[in-house]
XYZ file of C-alpha atoms in Angstrom:
739
model
C 27.031 -13.258 24.367
C 26.822 -16.942 22.184
C 24.620 -16.817 19.049
C 22.807 -19.626 20.061
C 21.294 -17.678 23.633
C 20.937 -14.593 21.766
C 16.848 -13.330 21.722
C 15.399 -12.555 18.509
C 15.853 -9.027 17.744
C 12.202 -9.691 15.601
C 10.167 -10.332 17.948
C 8.225 -7.280 18.923
C 7.959 -6.042 15.385
C 7.173 -9.525 13.344
C 4.033 -9.796 11.534
C 3.680 -12.628 9.452
C 1.210 -12.817 6.548
C 0.232 -16.511 7.068
C -2.901 -18.296 5.931
C -5.832 -17.837 8.310
C -6.296 -21.246 11.064
C -9.387 -20.644 12.037
C -10.788 -21.979 9.256
C -12.937 -25.407 8.847
C -11.470 -28.842 7.692
C -11.028 -29.142 3.878
C -10.364 -25.405 3.524
C -6.894 -25.212 2.281
C -5.284 -26.270 -0.906
C -2.783 -29.665 -1.045
C -0.742 -30.492 -4.123
C -1.897 -33.809 -5.331
C 0.577 -34.435 -8.387
C 2.773 -32.899 -10.785
C 3.013 -33.707 -14.399
C 6.236 -32.645 -16.319
C 4.451 -32.310 -19.324
C 7.482 -33.886 -21.980
C 5.884 -37.130 -20.880
C 2.921 -36.559 -23.271
C 5.076 -36.333 -26.205
C 4.408 -38.836 -28.991
C 6.286 -42.181 -28.497
C 9.777 -41.790 -30.275
C 10.159 -37.950 -29.761
C 13.159 -36.917 -27.962
C 12.185 -36.095 -24.304
C 14.737 -32.950 -24.208
C 12.883 -31.536 -26.721
C 11.016 -27.995 -25.809
C 7.394 -28.296 -24.466
C 5.372 -26.276 -22.542
C 2.066 -25.755 -20.653
C 0.527 -22.431 -21.020
C -3.144 -22.109 -20.747
C -4.772 -24.732 -19.297
C -8.797 -25.249 -19.684
C -10.752 -28.492 -18.667
C -13.745 -30.374 -20.056
C -16.867 -29.925 -18.835
C -16.845 -32.741 -16.378
C -13.662 -32.038 -15.380
C -12.187 -35.062 -16.289
C -9.930 -34.202 -18.519
C -7.259 -31.301 -18.938
C -6.713 -29.083 -22.409
C -3.737 -26.748 -22.591
C -1.514 -25.155 -25.250
C 1.752 -25.904 -26.455
C 3.087 -22.922 -27.970
C 6.798 -24.067 -29.597
C 4.911 -27.043 -30.183
C 2.405 -25.635 -32.312
C -0.135 -28.044 -30.621
C -2.382 -28.732 -27.926
C -2.125 -31.188 -25.282
C -4.871 -33.402 -23.258
C -4.115 -34.675 -19.858
C -6.792 -37.512 -18.254
C -7.163 -36.313 -14.483
C -9.985 -38.668 -13.620
C -7.591 -39.678 -10.896
C -6.360 -36.253 -10.070
C -3.584 -37.618 -7.814
C -2.385 -39.925 -10.756
C -2.915 -37.720 -14.152
C -2.449 -39.813 -17.410
C -0.791 -38.190 -20.621
C -3.357 -38.306 -23.103
C -1.747 -37.242 -26.191
C -1.353 -34.017 -28.242
C -3.227 -32.582 -31.411
C -0.807 -30.617 -33.929
C -2.190 -27.544 -35.257
C -1.572 -25.006 -38.210
C 0.263 -22.265 -36.144
C 0.817 -21.435 -32.434
C -2.062 -22.266 -30.158
C -2.140 -18.805 -27.767
C -5.264 -19.680 -25.619
C -7.782 -22.505 -25.278
C -11.462 -22.811 -23.688
C -13.716 -25.749 -23.554
C -17.391 -25.071 -24.001
C -20.521 -27.021 -25.447
C -18.586 -30.177 -25.918
C -16.015 -28.242 -28.419
C -12.391 -27.621 -27.506
C -11.673 -23.607 -29.117
C -8.046 -22.891 -29.643
C -6.911 -19.475 -30.369
C -4.434 -20.155 -32.940
C -1.518 -17.430 -34.282
C -0.467 -17.541 -37.953
C 1.186 -14.225 -38.269
C 3.949 -13.933 -40.834
C 5.333 -10.656 -38.955
C 4.007 -8.183 -36.783
C 2.600 -5.874 -39.178
C 0.869 -8.662 -40.958
C -0.918 -10.408 -38.122
C -3.465 -13.226 -38.737
C -5.200 -16.170 -36.777
C -8.370 -18.690 -36.764
C -10.059 -20.023 -33.867
C -9.622 -24.204 -34.484
C -12.678 -25.830 -33.554
C -12.051 -29.457 -31.782
C -13.620 -32.637 -31.127
C -12.206 -33.757 -27.716
C -13.379 -37.567 -28.625
C -11.905 -37.960 -31.911
C -9.126 -35.367 -31.431
C -10.770 -34.389 -35.100
C -10.777 -29.959 -36.042
C -14.072 -29.725 -37.255
C -13.384 -26.227 -38.293
C -11.515 -23.038 -38.193
C -12.963 -19.634 -37.918
C -10.715 -16.808 -39.273
C -10.615 -13.883 -37.085
C -8.866 -11.317 -38.924
C -5.764 -10.929 -36.810
C -3.679 -12.229 -34.350
C -5.664 -13.925 -31.191
C -4.673 -14.091 -27.630
C -7.078 -14.915 -24.905
C -10.050 -16.727 -25.678
C -13.375 -17.159 -23.463
C -16.860 -18.488 -23.434
C -19.937 -17.693 -21.775
C -21.295 -19.229 -19.086
C -24.637 -20.069 -21.004
C -22.469 -21.150 -23.737
C -23.932 -18.691 -26.011
C -20.649 -16.747 -27.426
C -17.125 -16.764 -27.932
C -15.080 -13.877 -27.322
C -11.679 -13.687 -28.636
C -8.898 -11.335 -28.341
C -7.094 -9.970 -31.007
C -3.821 -8.739 -29.535
C -2.028 -7.610 -32.769
C 1.490 -7.278 -30.531
C 3.344 -5.256 -30.935
C 7.304 -5.312 -31.594
C 9.489 -5.050 -28.809
C 12.504 -4.340 -30.789
C 10.843 -1.663 -32.888
C 11.139 2.037 -31.180
C 12.002 0.380 -27.998
C 8.568 -1.471 -27.866
C 6.493 1.862 -27.432
C 3.132 1.918 -29.091
C 1.497 3.089 -31.191
C 2.527 0.115 -33.688
C 0.118 -0.678 -36.297
C -2.509 -2.961 -37.185
C -4.924 -2.209 -33.891
C -6.238 -4.828 -32.127
C -10.079 -5.478 -31.238
C -12.310 -8.040 -30.398
C -13.722 -10.874 -32.196
C -17.148 -12.454 -31.174
C -18.214 -15.830 -32.440
C -22.117 -16.850 -31.836
C -21.986 -20.596 -30.496
C -25.177 -22.760 -31.960
C -27.284 -25.359 -30.231
C -24.794 -27.689 -31.216
C -22.041 -25.796 -29.812
C -20.584 -25.038 -33.184
C -19.499 -21.061 -34.732
C -22.813 -20.100 -36.171
C -20.690 -17.263 -37.672
C -17.518 -18.976 -38.502
C -17.155 -16.814 -41.780
C -18.002 -14.095 -40.121
C -17.107 -13.216 -36.537
C -19.162 -9.945 -35.367
C -15.600 -7.478 -34.791
C -15.362 -4.852 -32.168
C -13.449 -1.978 -32.944
C -11.896 -0.548 -29.577
C -9.859 2.459 -30.818
C -10.131 5.743 -29.691
C -10.783 4.616 -25.942
C -7.318 4.846 -24.254
C -5.895 7.769 -23.184
C -2.727 6.018 -23.830
C -2.079 5.308 -27.752
C -5.874 4.979 -27.977
C -5.303 4.700 -31.945
C -3.923 1.419 -31.132
C -5.529 -0.697 -28.428
C -3.694 -4.082 -27.616
C -5.990 -6.069 -25.752
C -4.484 -8.824 -23.883
C -6.990 -10.838 -21.400
C -10.938 -10.916 -21.777
C -13.114 -13.003 -18.785
C -17.233 -12.717 -19.294
C -19.670 -12.743 -16.396
C -23.679 -14.309 -16.238
C -24.670 -11.318 -17.636
C -22.802 -11.798 -21.057
C -20.622 -8.877 -20.172
C -17.134 -9.061 -21.113
C -14.406 -7.521 -19.256
C -11.371 -6.861 -21.794
C -7.714 -5.503 -20.524
C -5.834 -3.632 -22.586
C -2.811 -3.993 -20.643
C -0.116 -1.710 -23.180
C -2.543 1.063 -23.035
C -3.450 0.722 -19.335
C -7.198 0.196 -19.967
C -10.214 -1.621 -19.402
C -13.356 -2.212 -21.679
C -16.628 -3.739 -21.138
C -18.291 -5.038 -23.789
C -22.015 -6.681 -24.458
C -21.538 -9.708 -26.322
C -25.180 -9.724 -27.035
C -24.562 -6.556 -29.253
C -20.967 -6.223 -29.847
C -21.092 -2.565 -28.338
C -18.702 -1.358 -25.767
C -20.704 -0.026 -22.844
C -17.992 0.745 -20.808
C -14.647 1.836 -20.677
C -12.146 3.375 -18.091
C -7.689 3.759 -17.140
C -6.873 1.223 -15.198
C -5.114 3.731 -12.610
C -1.904 3.416 -11.291
C -0.895 2.669 -7.563
C 1.957 3.068 -5.306
C 3.986 0.905 -3.142
C 6.120 1.164 0.239
C 9.028 -1.263 1.719
C 9.498 -3.257 -1.482
C 12.648 -4.152 -3.288
C 13.243 -2.184 -6.593
C 17.248 -2.973 -7.143
C 18.755 -5.769 -8.813
C 21.782 -5.856 -6.119
C 21.653 -9.121 -5.277
C 20.360 -8.269 -1.876
C 16.732 -8.808 -1.242
C 15.974 -6.201 0.985
C 12.375 -3.791 1.197
C 13.944 -0.877 1.249
C 12.400 0.742 -1.935
C 9.394 2.287 -3.018
C 7.218 3.068 -5.952
C 5.199 6.065 -6.592
C 2.070 6.065 -8.864
C 3.045 3.061 -11.010
C 0.652 2.312 -14.159
C -0.888 -0.996 -13.176
C -0.962 -2.707 -17.120
C -3.412 -5.289 -15.975
C -3.119 -8.736 -17.616
C -5.326 -11.366 -16.494
C -8.758 -10.374 -15.400
C -11.548 -12.492 -13.613
C -15.190 -11.695 -12.563
C -15.728 -11.744 -8.910
C -19.349 -11.563 -9.329
C -21.806 -9.586 -11.749
C -20.604 -6.415 -10.884
C -16.751 -6.803 -9.483
C -13.603 -7.900 -11.355
C -10.243 -8.344 -10.059
C -6.909 -7.893 -12.170
C -3.474 -9.168 -12.239
C -1.193 -6.158 -12.814
C 1.766 -7.712 -14.191
C 2.881 -4.647 -16.441
C 4.257 -4.541 -19.748
C 6.745 -1.322 -20.897
C 5.739 1.376 -19.069
C 4.478 0.116 -15.793
C 3.103 -2.627 -13.640
C 1.860 -2.314 -9.881
C 2.740 -5.888 -8.869
C -0.367 -6.798 -7.476
C -3.884 -7.268 -8.174
C -6.523 -4.825 -8.016
C -10.385 -5.121 -7.386
C -12.733 -3.044 -9.549
C -16.408 -2.363 -10.048
C -18.393 -1.756 -13.244
C -18.073 1.708 -13.082
C -14.314 1.828 -13.063
C -13.878 2.285 -8.668
C -11.130 0.599 -7.590
C -12.179 -0.776 -4.852
C -9.414 -2.765 -3.525
C -5.531 -2.664 -4.417
C -3.034 -5.184 -3.121
C 0.040 -2.506 -2.809
C 3.076 -4.041 -2.172
C 1.010 -7.115 -0.526
C 2.187 -9.672 -3.160
C 5.565 -8.436 -3.582
C 6.026 -9.171 0.593
C 4.295 -12.741 0.110
C 7.346 -13.489 -2.383
C 9.949 -12.267 0.240
C 8.384 -14.227 3.300
C 8.147 -17.480 1.597
C 11.530 -17.415 -0.220
C 10.400 -16.523 -3.497
C 11.277 -13.310 -4.266
C 12.702 -13.588 -7.659
C 15.487 -10.593 -6.668
C 16.802 -10.470 -10.229
C 13.487 -8.945 -11.434
C 13.330 -6.341 -8.663
C 13.864 -3.254 -10.799
C 11.676 -4.737 -12.986
C 7.987 -5.318 -12.301
C 9.036 -7.918 -9.607
C 7.405 -11.040 -8.713
C 4.960 -10.005 -11.551
C 1.448 -11.148 -11.424
C 0.293 -12.471 -14.367
C -2.977 -14.937 -14.306
C -5.910 -14.522 -12.049
C -8.627 -16.988 -11.878
C -11.974 -17.098 -9.367
C -14.081 -19.931 -8.723
C -16.475 -21.216 -5.607
C -15.901 -23.546 -3.934
C -18.747 -24.436 -1.334
C -20.012 -21.112 -0.015
C -16.597 -19.671 -0.601
C -15.395 -17.059 -3.231
C -11.779 -17.315 -3.860
C -9.287 -16.105 -6.230
C -5.892 -17.183 -7.429
C -3.210 -14.952 -8.578
C 0.123 -16.472 -9.980
C 3.352 -14.872 -9.505
C 4.818 -15.672 -12.954
C 8.653 -14.906 -11.639
C 8.042 -15.943 -8.349
C 6.753 -19.211 -8.724
C 3.640 -19.470 -6.762
C -0.063 -18.794 -6.732
C -1.269 -16.379 -4.033
C -5.210 -17.825 -2.965
C -7.499 -15.215 -1.439
C -11.017 -15.237 -0.295
C -13.558 -12.667 -1.900
C -14.757 -11.395 1.760
C -16.458 -8.378 -0.404
C -14.183 -6.022 1.066
C -10.466 -6.700 2.304
C -9.430 -10.046 0.616
C -8.423 -12.757 3.347
C -5.248 -14.327 2.426
C -5.795 -18.192 2.459
C -3.002 -19.927 0.763
C 0.373 -20.275 -0.519
C 1.048 -22.665 -3.496
C 4.181 -22.748 -4.589
C 4.454 -24.047 -8.604
C 7.147 -25.109 -11.105
C 8.790 -22.316 -12.992
C 6.589 -19.731 -14.848
C 3.476 -20.201 -13.821
C 0.921 -19.272 -16.544
C -2.325 -21.023 -16.966
C -4.338 -20.790 -13.551
C -7.933 -23.144 -13.409
C -10.114 -23.444 -10.998
C -12.873 -26.468 -11.322
C -14.543 -25.947 -7.990
C -16.942 -28.671 -8.624
C -14.349 -31.184 -7.993
C -12.724 -29.486 -5.441
C -9.533 -29.127 -7.763
C -7.030 -26.126 -8.913
C -4.861 -26.316 -11.887
C -1.602 -24.747 -12.674
C 0.517 -24.724 -15.980
C 3.816 -23.601 -16.422
C 5.966 -22.848 -19.301
C 9.549 -22.259 -18.566
C 11.501 -25.809 -19.885
C 15.111 -26.576 -19.964
C 16.120 -30.067 -20.032
C 19.696 -29.148 -20.663
C 18.906 -26.600 -17.439
C 17.529 -29.227 -15.257
C 13.713 -28.033 -14.623
C 10.360 -29.004 -17.122
C 7.468 -27.467 -17.620
C 4.441 -28.961 -15.822
C 0.902 -29.272 -14.929
C 0.044 -30.090 -11.005
C -3.151 -30.367 -9.791
C -4.330 -29.352 -6.215
C -6.978 -30.336 -3.923
C -9.290 -28.167 -1.223
C -9.640 -30.879 1.424
C -6.245 -30.375 3.667
C -7.550 -28.921 7.667
C -4.204 -26.440 7.178
C -1.928 -25.174 4.884
C 0.083 -27.668 3.256
C 2.630 -24.799 2.363
C 5.137 -23.309 2.967
C 7.986 -25.056 4.819
C 9.719 -21.561 6.030
C 8.737 -18.065 6.277
C 10.257 -15.057 7.555
C 9.152 -12.228 10.073
C 9.445 -8.650 9.315
C 12.548 -6.747 9.556
C 12.333 -3.259 11.717
C 15.407 -1.755 9.541
C 12.400 -2.023 6.277
C 9.302 -3.009 7.480
C 8.977 -5.602 4.673
C 9.582 -9.483 5.568
C 13.418 -10.750 5.871
C 13.988 -11.721 2.560
C 15.755 -15.131 1.874
C 16.143 -17.900 -0.001
C 19.162 -20.536 -1.391
C 19.274 -21.778 2.319
C 22.285 -24.238 1.840
C 23.276 -25.064 5.192
C 21.942 -25.707 8.918
C 23.219 -25.731 12.198
C 21.379 -26.538 15.427
C 21.763 -24.302 18.974
C 23.496 -27.126 21.124
C 21.136 -25.416 24.151
C 17.319 -24.676 22.648
C 15.857 -27.329 20.514
C 13.891 -24.381 19.033
C 16.600 -23.108 17.118
C 18.516 -23.725 14.337
C 21.108 -21.244 12.384
C 20.738 -21.641 8.248
C 23.110 -20.099 5.838
C 22.665 -18.905 2.010
C 24.704 -19.466 -0.604
C 26.190 -17.526 -3.956
C 22.661 -16.724 -5.258
C 23.074 -13.656 -3.478
C 25.675 -10.596 -2.786
C 25.592 -10.651 0.552
C 26.138 -13.755 2.989
C 23.919 -14.032 5.572
C 23.410 -17.004 8.304
C 19.898 -16.778 9.418
C 18.125 -17.259 12.748
C 15.377 -19.839 12.396
C 12.755 -21.183 15.256
C 11.607 -24.431 13.900
C 9.158 -25.346 16.817
C 6.286 -25.155 14.860
C 5.433 -25.548 10.896
C 6.036 -23.280 9.301
C 9.729 -22.784 10.892
C 10.135 -18.978 11.168
C 13.129 -16.936 10.274
C 13.511 -14.755 13.191
C 16.758 -12.440 12.482
C 19.998 -12.948 10.615
C 23.623 -11.464 10.467
C 25.157 -10.164 7.643
C 28.945 -11.582 6.868
C 31.135 -8.256 6.608
C 34.859 -8.202 6.437
C 36.905 -5.573 6.721
C 33.765 -3.228 8.021
C 32.237 -4.135 4.173
C 29.432 -6.501 3.354
C 30.955 -9.761 2.158
C 30.137 -12.562 -0.586
C 30.955 -15.786 -0.308
C 29.086 -19.034 -1.595
C 28.439 -20.302 1.795
C 27.655 -24.171 1.920
C 27.980 -25.169 5.455
C 28.176 -23.712 8.739
C 28.786 -24.878 12.690
C 28.987 -23.180 15.750
C 32.215 -22.141 17.491
C 33.281 -23.091 20.885
C 33.097 -19.580 22.822
C 30.621 -18.012 20.207
C 30.367 -17.347 16.380
C 30.117 -19.595 13.345
C 32.501 -21.549 11.532
C 31.523 -21.319 7.664
C 32.735 -22.982 4.384
C 32.763 -20.762 1.388
C 32.820 -23.315 -1.856
C 35.920 -22.158 -4.463
C 35.480 -21.701 -7.904
C 38.741 -22.593 -9.770
C 37.937 -21.074 -13.029
C 37.293 -17.308 -11.117
C 40.336 -18.012 -8.936
C 38.577 -18.008 -6.138
C 39.788 -20.589 -3.510
C 37.644 -22.845 -1.058
C 37.842 -21.109 2.592
C 37.223 -22.459 5.867
C 36.059 -18.900 7.674
C 36.040 -17.796 11.596
C 33.115 -15.386 11.815
C 32.026 -13.405 14.959
C 28.407 -13.370 15.990
C 28.053 -10.369 14.664
C 28.861 -11.790 11.299
C 32.487 -10.085 11.294
C 34.407 -12.557 9.325
C 37.601 -13.231 11.605
C 39.812 -15.345 9.529
C 40.192 -16.795 5.998
C 41.314 -20.433 6.138
C 42.702 -21.602 3.165
C 43.906 -25.499 2.518
C 47.465 -26.548 2.337
C 48.788 -25.132 -1.342
C 49.574 -28.922 -2.619
C 45.779 -29.867 -1.827
C 44.427 -26.681 -3.348
C 46.364 -27.271 -6.630
C 43.978 -30.085 -7.107
C 40.447 -28.401 -7.022
C 38.102 -28.913 -9.006
C 34.637 -26.838 -9.649
C 32.894 -29.232 -6.765
C 34.524 -28.151 -3.119
C 33.350 -27.547 -0.009
C 30.029 -28.163 0.855
C 29.783 -28.902 4.911
C 31.660 -27.998 7.893
C 31.318 -29.692 11.461
C 32.941 -28.882 14.601
C 33.173 -30.735 17.853
C 35.206 -31.089 21.176
C 37.737 -33.701 21.331
C 40.147 -34.397 24.650
C 39.105 -30.425 25.629
C 40.146 -29.173 22.422
C 38.183 -27.949 19.270
C 37.899 -29.631 15.893
C 36.597 -29.279 12.470
C 35.741 -31.040 10.089
C 34.672 -30.394 6.093
C 33.293 -32.098 3.493
C 34.381 -31.661 0.097
C 31.425 -32.720 -2.568
C 33.371 -34.681 -5.472
C 36.813 -35.698 -6.526
C 39.635 -33.547 -6.868
C 42.655 -34.070 -8.953
C 44.560 -37.304 -7.418
C 41.316 -38.399 -5.853
C 40.441 -42.096 -6.472
C 37.319 -42.097 -8.404
C 34.559 -42.335 -6.531
C 36.203 -41.279 -3.285
C 35.775 -37.705 -1.971
C 37.899 -35.870 0.840
C 37.099 -35.057 4.331
C 39.469 -32.360 5.606
C 39.796 -32.015 9.336
C 41.336 -28.794 10.782
C 43.068 -28.136 14.142
C 42.446 -24.324 14.888
C 44.966 -24.416 17.973
C 47.669 -25.434 15.201
C 46.185 -24.306 12.383
C 46.647 -27.494 10.641
C 45.013 -29.804 7.993
C 44.607 -33.316 7.873
C 42.671 -36.035 5.522
C 40.513 -38.976 4.874
C 38.293 -40.139 2.032
C 34.441 -40.823 1.792
C 33.478 -43.431 -0.709
C 30.540 -41.699 -3.205
C 28.116 -43.889 -4.563
C 28.217 -44.669 -8.409
C 25.444 -42.270 -9.891
C 22.309 -44.560 -10.589
C 19.983 -42.657 -12.072
C 18.987 -42.890 -15.849
C 19.817 -39.606 -16.796
C 23.159 -39.818 -15.537
C 25.044 -37.219 -13.919
C 27.405 -37.419 -10.609
C 26.530 -38.205 -6.950
C 28.626 -35.839 -4.366
C 28.254 -34.644 -0.791
C 26.212 -31.816 0.745
C 26.962 -31.348 3.878
C 27.947 -32.992 7.095
C 27.316 -32.655 11.045
C 28.452 -34.110 14.314
C 26.293 -36.877 15.976
C 28.345 -37.099 18.947
C 31.278 -38.465 20.113
C 33.539 -39.333 16.569
C 30.089 -39.948 14.808
C 28.906 -37.652 12.071
C 25.925 -37.614 9.084
C 26.269 -36.523 5.912
C 24.055 -35.805 3.005
C 25.166 -37.564 -0.059
C 23.166 -37.154 -3.073
C 22.848 -36.880 -7.264
C 22.752 -34.018 -9.125
C 19.762 -35.231 -10.900
C 15.956 -33.269 -10.098
C 12.380 -34.452 -10.821
C 11.671 -37.401 -11.884
C 15.314 -38.433 -12.651
C 16.705 -37.957 -8.687
C 17.317 -41.528 -7.878
C 19.997 -41.275 -4.866
C 19.819 -38.507 -2.395
C 20.690 -39.691 1.407
C 21.832 -39.231 4.497
C 24.512 -41.188 5.595
C 26.244 -42.170 8.827
C 30.535 -42.375 9.611
C 32.404 -42.955 12.809
C 36.141 -42.120 12.971
C 36.710 -44.630 15.540
C 39.591 -47.018 14.107
C 40.424 -44.011 11.353
C 43.553 -41.934 11.798
C 43.191 -39.149 9.261
C 46.547 -38.323 7.669
C 48.369 -35.248 5.881
C 47.838 -34.363 2.562
C 50.496 -36.492 0.348
C 50.050 -39.536 1.653
C 47.952 -42.795 2.008
C 44.736 -41.354 3.120
C 42.299 -43.979 5.273
C 38.890 -44.774 3.961
C 35.753 -43.946 6.258
C 33.084 -46.769 6.224
C 29.583 -45.169 5.647
C 25.963 -46.445 6.580
C 23.195 -45.375 4.381
C 20.776 -44.197 7.391
C 17.860 -42.213 5.678
C 16.663 -41.948 1.955
C 15.148 -38.373 1.385
C 13.601 -39.319 -1.738
C 10.233 -40.387 -0.096
C 10.191 -37.041 2.069
C 10.816 -34.793 -1.031
C 8.251 -36.609 -2.914
C 5.620 -36.370 0.142
C 4.528 -32.806 -1.404
C 3.986 -33.973 -5.143
C 5.868 -31.123 -7.070
C 9.148 -30.796 -9.081
C 12.241 -32.848 -7.078
C 14.922 -30.526 -6.438
C 18.428 -31.648 -7.067
C 19.638 -30.139 -3.737
C 19.126 -31.396 -0.441
C 21.755 -29.187 1.133
C 21.764 -28.593 4.760
C 21.472 -31.067 7.774
C 21.255 -30.799 11.383
C 20.366 -32.227 14.686
C 18.474 -30.391 17.057
C 18.918 -30.071 20.743
C 16.667 -32.670 21.269
C 17.588 -35.521 19.046
C 15.113 -34.330 15.425
C 17.357 -34.608 12.593
C 16.297 -32.049 9.619
C 17.060 -31.461 5.935
C 16.751 -28.418 4.311
C 16.481 -27.843 0.530
C 18.226 -25.716 -1.343
C 15.239 -23.207 -3.516
C 18.786 -21.815 -5.803
C 16.578 -18.211 -4.852
C 14.394 -18.760 -7.659
C 17.183 -19.097 -10.327
C 16.250 -21.491 -12.719
C 14.472 -23.397 -10.081
C 11.106 -23.721 -8.600
C 11.879 -21.989 -5.436
C 10.559 -24.132 -3.364
C 11.908 -24.589 0.137
C 11.746 -27.824 1.854
C 12.203 -28.507 5.551
C 12.340 -32.186 5.799
C 11.608 -33.195 9.407
C 13.074 -36.736 9.498
C 12.576 -37.629 13.248
C 14.441 -38.560 16.050
C 18.233 -39.345 15.253
C 18.142 -42.121 17.757
C 15.783 -44.180 15.887
C 18.164 -43.369 12.307
C 21.522 -43.757 13.464
C 22.180 -46.549 15.876
């Protein structure tokens, strides 16, 4: 049976968790914009300096965002009068590290950590006039502040005093003195703290059964009754405080949860074949849903973290626990952080609630999976509404219902590694889900979604226009080729084959696949000369067994550099199967700006070659340009992806080109090689920018379906120093692109 005629093994067992489709127009979010916050740095500042966006708030008219930048010891401002085109509005230096920020009564309140050490914590609340950008007061809170919240009526400011532990001391186990607590500032009619010099302090010692003499409160939220809910993350405890009296009115343990069909091994393979029992929730963020219920994000710290969220009532009863849901959402959408499988998984950290029209929605972010899951609060089991991809390390989440907006701030930033901290805005004005582009069905072997990511190659079924095969690269320790149904949006991964060699699971760096005559696949594995790994053309059976590893001639392989095999295509010429392999960049002996195309004849085991002219880099950030894929267009014509290696705003050249071998005679290595002529047929950047997110540098897979539609997939790098977002670009009819 050929791979392209094989029926899905998953069809009867699959259950896809997708946003509900029976919702009125405007009930889904779409991303409007993504602003890298390095663009908010003062003129003359090195743009490569680390600058982050951690916690985010907004002025009460919803027109200006304020975010904390801990490494820069400053807060930043962003004008969102036009949320589709946010404008940097400058930064304000603080005398210490901002840990949280909120806006109320016409003032910005920033919690500022000035601690000299873990044992000598200190900090204050900086009160800022957002118009003049002047600090009008500093209120000492007697310790290291973390979360800060203003009451809805503007009467109180609650400041969590964490006095965090030293993770290097005693392996981070608490107690570690001094203990934390809660500071309350009373706000006057002018919106300023009336007791700035003497905030009311709430003692939280003696409450938790876990290190009760060392409470380490983490997050606070306040309801309409001026009742504060405070999480004690490391203590796995929850505390209610009446802000008017400053009294603890109730407290209770956060409890534990059990999870089934999840990934608990950091083994380089995303698979839900493990379970966890009675894991302490250790909640981080918390948000009130109404006056009697609240939801926690159970990130965990040093003892637990149940990888999900829980809805509690004011008595401490857990009304709903998400169990493995957040883990499965990450796996299903290709956003699972495999490197964290054995330690807190997707790590839900932030949670926010907002009432949009007649719907109460809450938002749970995954710090390690780089996404926000949106749920409708139904009063019972929540309904999953939207999956929102983010930049790396989403931390701050903010609902602005009065403007129909949602905001995410991300804190991971490294210019050297090609990713920056951002603030993204989403509008709830879409008739249907804007994300994802690809999801997976359930794996009957585990009951969990098929784990996937790092899609680096595509190959279409030549007979069924609905079916495309995709491969993942060396991000994972097991090479897979996935069967994907592209007949609808999102595309669905319905099945996969795992590559094996001599009966054992195989790990290659798959960068291209094509279908073989008679069944099975051609695949290419990119080599790593520095590690002694060769570039290989693989003949793969339909069940994934590697039947042959085909190396380059020694004279060619000796010139290998880092950027090797990046695509493969096959075709029939004169009744015989032929294979072509694209090299990403120049190797030793190649002329500057020319990459090789290698042509392999399976019946004679011979290689011949031609050259491909690469574009010169055009990004202001420099970098290089190379090939990422090749696919057959019919006859002697081929399409290729040619792109630079620049992400985000630096990306300048990412295109599909077409070549023909008519009049071209490839030759053996060692002599003069012919140079093909190329034509640019599609600019990928406009399509990549349509999602208004952080632009990846890696369009990697290209194919043409049986009914003539051109598809391109963007490699998400498996959420490894990457946003994790997979784009599947549907470019239209190939006949309209390539004449």
